[in-house]
PDB file of C-alpha atoms in Angstrom:
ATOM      1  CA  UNK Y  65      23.485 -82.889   2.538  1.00 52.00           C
ATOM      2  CA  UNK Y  66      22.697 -84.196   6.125  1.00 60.00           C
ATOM      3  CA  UNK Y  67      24.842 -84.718   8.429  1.00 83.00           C
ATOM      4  CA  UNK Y  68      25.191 -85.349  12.147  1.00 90.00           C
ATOM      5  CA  UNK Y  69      28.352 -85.852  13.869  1.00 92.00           C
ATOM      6  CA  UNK Y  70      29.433 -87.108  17.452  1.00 93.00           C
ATOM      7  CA  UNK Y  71      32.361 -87.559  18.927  1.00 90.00           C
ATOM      8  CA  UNK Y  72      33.181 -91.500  19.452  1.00 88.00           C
ATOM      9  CA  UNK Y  73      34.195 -91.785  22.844  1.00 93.00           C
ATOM     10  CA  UNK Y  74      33.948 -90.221  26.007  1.00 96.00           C
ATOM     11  CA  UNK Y  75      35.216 -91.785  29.618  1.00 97.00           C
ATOM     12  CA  UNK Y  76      33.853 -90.059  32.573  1.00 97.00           C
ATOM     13  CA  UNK Y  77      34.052 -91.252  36.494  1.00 97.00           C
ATOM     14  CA  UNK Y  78      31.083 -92.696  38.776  1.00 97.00           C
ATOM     15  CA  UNK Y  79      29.358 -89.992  39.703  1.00 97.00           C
ATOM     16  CA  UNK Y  80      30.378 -87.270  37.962  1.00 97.00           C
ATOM     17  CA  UNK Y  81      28.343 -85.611  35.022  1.00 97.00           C
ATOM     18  CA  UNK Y  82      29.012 -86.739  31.389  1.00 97.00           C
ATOM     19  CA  UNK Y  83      28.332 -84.406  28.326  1.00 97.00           C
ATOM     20  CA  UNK Y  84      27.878 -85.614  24.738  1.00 97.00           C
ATOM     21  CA  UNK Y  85      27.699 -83.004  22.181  1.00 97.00           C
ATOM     22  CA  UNK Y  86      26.179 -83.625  18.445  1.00 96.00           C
ATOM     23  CA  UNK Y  87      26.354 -81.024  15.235  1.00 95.00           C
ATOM     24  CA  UNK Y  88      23.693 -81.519  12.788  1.00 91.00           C
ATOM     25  CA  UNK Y  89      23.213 -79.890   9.546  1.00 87.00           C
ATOM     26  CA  UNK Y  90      19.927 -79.422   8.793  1.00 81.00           C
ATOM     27  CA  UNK Y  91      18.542 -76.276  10.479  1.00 78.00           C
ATOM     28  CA  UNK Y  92      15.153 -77.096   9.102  1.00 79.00           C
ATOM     29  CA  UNK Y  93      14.851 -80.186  11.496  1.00 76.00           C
ATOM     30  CA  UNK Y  94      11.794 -80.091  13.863  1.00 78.00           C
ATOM     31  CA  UNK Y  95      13.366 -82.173  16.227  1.00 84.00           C
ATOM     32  CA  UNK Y  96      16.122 -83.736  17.889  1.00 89.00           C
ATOM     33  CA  UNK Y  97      16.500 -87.302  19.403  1.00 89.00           C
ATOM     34  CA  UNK Y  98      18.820 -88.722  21.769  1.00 94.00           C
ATOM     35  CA  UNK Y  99      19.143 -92.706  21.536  1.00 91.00           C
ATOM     36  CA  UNK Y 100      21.004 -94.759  23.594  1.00 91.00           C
ATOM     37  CA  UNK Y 101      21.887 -98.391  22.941  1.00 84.00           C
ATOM     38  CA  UNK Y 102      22.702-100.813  25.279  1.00 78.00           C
ATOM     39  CA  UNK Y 103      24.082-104.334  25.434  1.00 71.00           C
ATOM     40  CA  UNK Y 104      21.399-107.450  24.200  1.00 64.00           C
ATOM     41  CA  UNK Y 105      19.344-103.911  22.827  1.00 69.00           C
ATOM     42  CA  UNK Y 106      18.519-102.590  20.055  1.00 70.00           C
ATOM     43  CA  UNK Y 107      18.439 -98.280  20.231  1.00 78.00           C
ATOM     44  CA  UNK Y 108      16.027 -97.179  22.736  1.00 82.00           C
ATOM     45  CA  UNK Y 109      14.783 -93.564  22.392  1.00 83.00           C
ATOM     46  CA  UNK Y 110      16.236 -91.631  25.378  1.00 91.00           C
ATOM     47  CA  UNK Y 111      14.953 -88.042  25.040  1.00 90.00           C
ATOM     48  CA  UNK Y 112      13.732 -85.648  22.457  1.00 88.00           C
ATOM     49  CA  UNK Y 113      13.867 -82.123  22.253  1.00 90.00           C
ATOM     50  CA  UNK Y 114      11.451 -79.797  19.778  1.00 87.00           C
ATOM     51  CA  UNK Y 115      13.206 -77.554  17.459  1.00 86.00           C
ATOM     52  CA  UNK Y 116      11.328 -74.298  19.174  1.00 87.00           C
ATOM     53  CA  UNK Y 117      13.020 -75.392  22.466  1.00 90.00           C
ATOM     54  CA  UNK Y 118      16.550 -74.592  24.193  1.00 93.00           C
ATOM     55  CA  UNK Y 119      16.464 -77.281  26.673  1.00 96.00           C
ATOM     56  CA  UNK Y 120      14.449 -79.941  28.349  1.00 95.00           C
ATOM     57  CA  UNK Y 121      14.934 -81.573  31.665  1.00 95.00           C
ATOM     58  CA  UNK Y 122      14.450 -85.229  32.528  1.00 91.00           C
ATOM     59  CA  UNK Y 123      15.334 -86.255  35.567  1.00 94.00           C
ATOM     60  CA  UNK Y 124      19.088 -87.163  35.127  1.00 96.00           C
ATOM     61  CA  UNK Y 125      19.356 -85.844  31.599  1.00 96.00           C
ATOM     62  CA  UNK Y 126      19.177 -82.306  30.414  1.00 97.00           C
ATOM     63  CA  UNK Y 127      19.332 -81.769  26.824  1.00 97.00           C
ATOM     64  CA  UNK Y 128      20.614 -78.351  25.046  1.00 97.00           C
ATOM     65  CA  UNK Y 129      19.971 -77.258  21.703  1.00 96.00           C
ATOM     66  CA  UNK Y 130      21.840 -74.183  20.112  1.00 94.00           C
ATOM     67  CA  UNK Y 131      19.625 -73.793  17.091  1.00 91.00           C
ATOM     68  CA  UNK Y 132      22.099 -71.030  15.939  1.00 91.00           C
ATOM     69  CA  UNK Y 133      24.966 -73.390  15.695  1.00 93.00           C
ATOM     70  CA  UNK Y 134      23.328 -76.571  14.925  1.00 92.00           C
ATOM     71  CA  UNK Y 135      24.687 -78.461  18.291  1.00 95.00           C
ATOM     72  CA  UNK Y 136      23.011 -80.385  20.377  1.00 95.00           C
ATOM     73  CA  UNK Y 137      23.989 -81.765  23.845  1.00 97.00           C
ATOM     74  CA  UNK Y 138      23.137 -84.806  26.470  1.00 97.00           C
ATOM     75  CA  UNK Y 139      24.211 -84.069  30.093  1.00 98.00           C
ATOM     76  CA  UNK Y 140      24.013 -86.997  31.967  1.00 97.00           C
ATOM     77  CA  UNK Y 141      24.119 -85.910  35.599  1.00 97.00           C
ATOM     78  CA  UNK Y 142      25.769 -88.298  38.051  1.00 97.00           C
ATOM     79  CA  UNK Y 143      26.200 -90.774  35.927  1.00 98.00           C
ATOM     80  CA  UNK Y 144      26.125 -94.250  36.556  1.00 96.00           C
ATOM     81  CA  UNK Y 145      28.434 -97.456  35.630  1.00 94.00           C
ATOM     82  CA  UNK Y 146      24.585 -98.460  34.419  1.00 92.00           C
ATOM     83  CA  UNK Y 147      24.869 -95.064  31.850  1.00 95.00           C
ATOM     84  CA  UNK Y 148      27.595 -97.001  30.348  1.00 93.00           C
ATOM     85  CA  UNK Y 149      26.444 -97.562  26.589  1.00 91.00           C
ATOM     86  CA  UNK Y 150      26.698 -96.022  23.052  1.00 90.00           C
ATOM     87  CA  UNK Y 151      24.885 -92.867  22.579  1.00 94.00           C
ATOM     88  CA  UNK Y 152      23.380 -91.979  19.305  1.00 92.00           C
ATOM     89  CA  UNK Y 153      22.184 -88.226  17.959  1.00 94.00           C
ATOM     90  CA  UNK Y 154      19.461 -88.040  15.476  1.00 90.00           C
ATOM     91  CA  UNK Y 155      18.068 -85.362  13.780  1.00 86.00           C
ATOM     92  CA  UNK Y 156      14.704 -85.418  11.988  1.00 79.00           C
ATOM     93  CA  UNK Y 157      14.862 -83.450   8.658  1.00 73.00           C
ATOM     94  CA  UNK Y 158      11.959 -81.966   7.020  1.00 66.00           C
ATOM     95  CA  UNK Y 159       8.977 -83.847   5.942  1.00 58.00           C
ATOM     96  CA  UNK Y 160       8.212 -87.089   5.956  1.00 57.00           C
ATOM     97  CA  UNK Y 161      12.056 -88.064   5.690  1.00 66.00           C
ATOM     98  CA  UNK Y 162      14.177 -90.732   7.851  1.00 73.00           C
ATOM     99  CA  UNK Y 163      16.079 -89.861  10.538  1.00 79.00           C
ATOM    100  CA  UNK Y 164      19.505 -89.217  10.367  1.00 83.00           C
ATOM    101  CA  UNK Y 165      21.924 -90.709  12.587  1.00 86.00           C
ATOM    102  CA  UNK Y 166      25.435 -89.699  14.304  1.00 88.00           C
ATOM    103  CA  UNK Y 167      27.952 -92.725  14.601  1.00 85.00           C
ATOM    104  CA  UNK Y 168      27.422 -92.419  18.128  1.00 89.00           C
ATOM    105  CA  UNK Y 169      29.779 -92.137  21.562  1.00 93.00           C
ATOM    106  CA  UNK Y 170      30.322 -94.637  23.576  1.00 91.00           C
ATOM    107  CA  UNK Y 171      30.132 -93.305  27.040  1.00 94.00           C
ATOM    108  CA  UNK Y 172      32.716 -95.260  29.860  1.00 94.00           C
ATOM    109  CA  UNK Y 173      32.016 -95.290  33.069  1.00 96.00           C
ATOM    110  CA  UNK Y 174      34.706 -95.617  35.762  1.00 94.00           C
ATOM    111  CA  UNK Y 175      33.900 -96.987  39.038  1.00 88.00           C
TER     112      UNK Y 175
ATOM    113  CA  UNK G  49      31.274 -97.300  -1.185  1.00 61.00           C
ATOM    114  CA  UNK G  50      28.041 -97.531   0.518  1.00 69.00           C
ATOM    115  CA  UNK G  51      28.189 -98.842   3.853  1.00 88.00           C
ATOM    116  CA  UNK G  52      24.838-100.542   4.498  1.00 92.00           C
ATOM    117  CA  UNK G  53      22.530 -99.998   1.692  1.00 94.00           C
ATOM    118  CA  UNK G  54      18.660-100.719   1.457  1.00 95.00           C
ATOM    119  CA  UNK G  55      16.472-101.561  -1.267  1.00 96.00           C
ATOM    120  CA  UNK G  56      14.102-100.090  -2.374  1.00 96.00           C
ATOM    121  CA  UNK G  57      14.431 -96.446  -1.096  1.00 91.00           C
ATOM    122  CA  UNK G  58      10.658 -96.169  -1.943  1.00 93.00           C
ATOM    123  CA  UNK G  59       7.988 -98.880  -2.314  1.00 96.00           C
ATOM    124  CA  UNK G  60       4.230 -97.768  -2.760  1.00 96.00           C
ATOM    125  CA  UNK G  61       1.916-100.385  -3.098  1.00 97.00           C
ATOM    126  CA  UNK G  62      -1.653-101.601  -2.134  1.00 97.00           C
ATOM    127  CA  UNK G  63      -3.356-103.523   1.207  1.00 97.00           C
ATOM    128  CA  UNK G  64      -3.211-107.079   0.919  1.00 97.00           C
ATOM    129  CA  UNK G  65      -0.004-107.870  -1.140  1.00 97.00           C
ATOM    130  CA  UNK G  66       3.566-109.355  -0.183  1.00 97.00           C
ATOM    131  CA  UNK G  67       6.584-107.532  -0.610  1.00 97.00           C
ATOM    132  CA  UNK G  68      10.236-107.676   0.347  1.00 97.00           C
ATOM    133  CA  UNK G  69      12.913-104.528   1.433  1.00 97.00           C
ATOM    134  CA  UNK G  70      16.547-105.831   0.713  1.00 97.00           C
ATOM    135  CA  UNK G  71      19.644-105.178   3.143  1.00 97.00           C
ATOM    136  CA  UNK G  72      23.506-105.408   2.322  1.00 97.00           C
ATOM    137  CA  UNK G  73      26.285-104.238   4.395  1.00 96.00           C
ATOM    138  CA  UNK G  74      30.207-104.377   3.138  1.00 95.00           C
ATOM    139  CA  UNK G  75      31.780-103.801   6.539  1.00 92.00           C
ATOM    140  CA  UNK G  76      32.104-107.172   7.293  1.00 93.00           C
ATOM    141  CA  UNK G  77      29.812-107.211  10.087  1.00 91.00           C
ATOM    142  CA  UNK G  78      28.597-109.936  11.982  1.00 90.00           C
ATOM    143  CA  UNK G  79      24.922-108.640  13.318  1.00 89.00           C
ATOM    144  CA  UNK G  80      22.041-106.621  11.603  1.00 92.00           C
ATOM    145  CA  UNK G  81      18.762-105.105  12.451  1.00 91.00           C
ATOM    146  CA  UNK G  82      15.304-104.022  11.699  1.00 93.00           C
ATOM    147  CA  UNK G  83      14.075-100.771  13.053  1.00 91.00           C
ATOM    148  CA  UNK G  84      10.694 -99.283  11.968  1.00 91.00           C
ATOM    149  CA  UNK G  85      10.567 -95.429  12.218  1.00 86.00           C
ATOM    150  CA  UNK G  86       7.024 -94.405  13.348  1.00 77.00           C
ATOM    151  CA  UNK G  87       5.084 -91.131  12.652  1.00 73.00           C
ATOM    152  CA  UNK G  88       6.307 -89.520  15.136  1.00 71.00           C
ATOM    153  CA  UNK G  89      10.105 -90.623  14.205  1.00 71.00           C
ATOM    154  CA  UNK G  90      10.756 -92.907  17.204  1.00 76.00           C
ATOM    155  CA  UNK G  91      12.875 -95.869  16.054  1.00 80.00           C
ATOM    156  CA  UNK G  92      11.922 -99.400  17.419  1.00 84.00           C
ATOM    157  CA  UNK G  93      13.551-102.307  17.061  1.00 84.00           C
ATOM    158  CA  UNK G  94      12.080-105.417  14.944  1.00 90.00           C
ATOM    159  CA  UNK G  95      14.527-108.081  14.527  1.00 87.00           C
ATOM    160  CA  UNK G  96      18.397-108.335  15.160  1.00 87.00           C
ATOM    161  CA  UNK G  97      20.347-111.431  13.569  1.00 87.00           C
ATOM    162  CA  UNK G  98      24.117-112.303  15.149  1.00 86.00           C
ATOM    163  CA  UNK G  99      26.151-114.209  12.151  1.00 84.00           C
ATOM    164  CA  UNK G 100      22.735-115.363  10.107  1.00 82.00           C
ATOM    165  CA  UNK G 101      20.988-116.392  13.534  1.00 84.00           C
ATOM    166  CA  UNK G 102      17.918-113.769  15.043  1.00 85.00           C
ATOM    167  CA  UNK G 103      19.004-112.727  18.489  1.00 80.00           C
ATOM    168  CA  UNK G 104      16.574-110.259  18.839  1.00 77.00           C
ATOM    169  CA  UNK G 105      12.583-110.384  18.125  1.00 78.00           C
ATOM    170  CA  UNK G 106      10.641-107.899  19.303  1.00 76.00           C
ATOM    171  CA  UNK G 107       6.951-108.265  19.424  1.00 78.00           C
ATOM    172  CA  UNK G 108       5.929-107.638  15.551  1.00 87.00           C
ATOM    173  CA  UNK G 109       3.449-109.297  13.995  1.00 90.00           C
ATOM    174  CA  UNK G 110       3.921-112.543  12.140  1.00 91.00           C
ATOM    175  CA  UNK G 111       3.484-111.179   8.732  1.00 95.00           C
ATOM    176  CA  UNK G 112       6.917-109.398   9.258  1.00 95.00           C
ATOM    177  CA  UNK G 113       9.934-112.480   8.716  1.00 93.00           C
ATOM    178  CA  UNK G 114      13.210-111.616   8.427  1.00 93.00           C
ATOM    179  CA  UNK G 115      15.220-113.960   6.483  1.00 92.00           C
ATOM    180  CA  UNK G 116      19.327-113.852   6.607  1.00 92.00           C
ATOM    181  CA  UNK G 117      20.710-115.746   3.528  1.00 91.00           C
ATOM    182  CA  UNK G 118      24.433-114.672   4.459  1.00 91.00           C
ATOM    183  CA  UNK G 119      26.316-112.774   7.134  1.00 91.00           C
ATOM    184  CA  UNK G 120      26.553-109.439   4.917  1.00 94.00           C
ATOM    185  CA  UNK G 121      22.298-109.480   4.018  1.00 95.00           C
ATOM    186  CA  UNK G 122      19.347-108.868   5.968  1.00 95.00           C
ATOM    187  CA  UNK G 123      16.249-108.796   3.778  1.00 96.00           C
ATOM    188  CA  UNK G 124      12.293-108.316   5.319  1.00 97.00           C
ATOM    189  CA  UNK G 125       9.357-109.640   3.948  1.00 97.00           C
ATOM    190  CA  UNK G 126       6.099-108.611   4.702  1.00 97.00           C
ATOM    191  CA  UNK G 127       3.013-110.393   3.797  1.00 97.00           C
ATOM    192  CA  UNK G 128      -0.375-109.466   3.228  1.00 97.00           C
ATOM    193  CA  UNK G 129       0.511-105.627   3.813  1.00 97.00           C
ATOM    194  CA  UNK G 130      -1.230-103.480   5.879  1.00 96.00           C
ATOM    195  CA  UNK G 131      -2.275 -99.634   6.318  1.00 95.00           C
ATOM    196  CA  UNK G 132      -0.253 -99.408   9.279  1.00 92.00           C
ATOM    197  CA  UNK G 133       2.816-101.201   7.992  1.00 95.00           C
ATOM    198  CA  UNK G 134       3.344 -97.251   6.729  1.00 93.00           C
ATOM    199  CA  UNK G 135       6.157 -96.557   8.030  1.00 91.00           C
ATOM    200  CA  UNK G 136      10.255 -95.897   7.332  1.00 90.00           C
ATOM    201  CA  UNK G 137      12.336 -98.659   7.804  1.00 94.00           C
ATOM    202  CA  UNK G 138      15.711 -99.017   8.709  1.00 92.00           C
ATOM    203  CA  UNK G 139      18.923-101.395   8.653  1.00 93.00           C
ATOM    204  CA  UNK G 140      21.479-101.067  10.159  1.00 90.00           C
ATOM    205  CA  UNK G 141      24.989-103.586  11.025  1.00 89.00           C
ATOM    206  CA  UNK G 142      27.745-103.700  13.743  1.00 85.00           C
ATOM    207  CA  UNK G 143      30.919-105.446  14.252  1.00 84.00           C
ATOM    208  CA  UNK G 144      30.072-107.152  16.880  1.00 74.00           C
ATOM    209  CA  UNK G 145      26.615-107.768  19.387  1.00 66.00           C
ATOM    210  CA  UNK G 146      24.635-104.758  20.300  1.00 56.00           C
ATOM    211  CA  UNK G 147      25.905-102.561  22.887  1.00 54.00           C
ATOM    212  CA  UNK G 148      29.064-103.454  22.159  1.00 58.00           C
ATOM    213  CA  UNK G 149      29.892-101.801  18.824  1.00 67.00           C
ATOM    214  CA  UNK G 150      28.241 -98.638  17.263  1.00 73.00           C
ATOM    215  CA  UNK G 151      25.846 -99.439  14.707  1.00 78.00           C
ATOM    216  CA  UNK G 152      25.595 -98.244  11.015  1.00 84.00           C
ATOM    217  CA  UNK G 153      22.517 -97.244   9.466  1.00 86.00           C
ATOM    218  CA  UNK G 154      21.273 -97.655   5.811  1.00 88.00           C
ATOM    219  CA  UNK G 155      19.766 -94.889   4.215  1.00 87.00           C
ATOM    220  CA  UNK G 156      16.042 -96.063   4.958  1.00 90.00           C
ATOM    221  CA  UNK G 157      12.686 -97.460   2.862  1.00 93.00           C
ATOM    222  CA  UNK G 158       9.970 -95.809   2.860  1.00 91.00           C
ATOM    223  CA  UNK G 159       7.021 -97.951   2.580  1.00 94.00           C
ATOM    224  CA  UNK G 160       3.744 -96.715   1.763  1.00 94.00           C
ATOM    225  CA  UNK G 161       0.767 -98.799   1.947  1.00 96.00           C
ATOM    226  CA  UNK G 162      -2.463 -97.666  -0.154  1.00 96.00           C
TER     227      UNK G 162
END
């Protein structure tokens, strides 16, 4: 079945880059999302990367896809205590299907 | 065991009529949501409810009420139904207010309006 699994928790300093890696199941997906949810907010869409690509660039965030090995990645570069939030992976299985969600990681900043 | 569940997984039905998608989480949660999923699989928030009051309310029209009868159920109603309304919707609880704690998703509905 699908499946998409994050690690929970990841504590990084001001200023230094944060990575959050998702595995997904589905190699059929088209394409990958990267929500992030802060406080008072529901999930805002972050970034999305097409199946066909290995990485897209914007700005502060640089997603990776390893299609081979069904992971996906969020680099956050100098991150911010503002970055500070929970971070979900979705992947978007074939067809006209829901979304499937990771449990998300909640990303710490330290000042 | 289901965590948050949704009801119905499907609903077809035709412009014009009312209908309702059901939400139940066991977790002992204290807020829900509403997310629509739109054709291009963005998620965006509807409603959010923080133990049985709405916290949240995003700008969806009126014929969209959410209506919290207990801490652990978060059912939609949609009147007069639209062509638009098309769409995948999604539930989803956490412990506490959002942002804080991660959030569990139901399965989803998918609503199709004829």
């Amino acid at each position: 079945g699908e499946d998409v699994e994050q690690s929970l928790f990841l504590s990084v300093r001001e200023g230094d880059s944060s990575v959050i890696n998702c595995t997904y199941t589905d190699s059929s997906s088209t394409y990958l999302y990267w929500y992030k949810q802060e406080p008072g907010a529901g999930l805002q869409l972050l970034t999305y990367i097409f199946s066909n690509m290995d990485m897209k660039q914007d700005q502060r965030l640089t997603v990776l896809l390893n299609k081979k090995d069904k992971h996906l990645s969020l680099r956050i570069a100098d991150t911010q205590t503002g970055d500070s939030a929970i971070y979900f992976c979705a992947e978007s299985p074939s067809g006209n299907t829901p979304l499937v969600f990771g449990k998300g990681t909640r990303l710490s900043v330290i000042a | 065991d289901t965590a948050v569940s949704q009801t119905p997984k499907y609903l077809v039905t035709q412009m014009g009529n009312d209908k309702s998608i059901k939400c139940e989480q066991n977790l002992g949660h204290d807020t829900m949501y509403w997310y629509k999923q739109d054709s291009k699989k963005f998620l965006k928030i509807m409603f959010s409810y923080n133990n049985k009051e709405l916290i949240i309310n995003e700008t969806v029209p009126n014929r969209f009420s959410p209506k919290s009868p207990d801490k652990a159920h978060l059912n939609l109603h949609i009147n007069s139904l639209e062509l638009g309304d098309s769409a995948v919707y999604f539930c989803a609880s956490s412990k506490g207010l959002a942002g804080q704690e991660t959030q569990y998703f139901g399965p989803g509905t998918r609503l199709l309006v004829l």
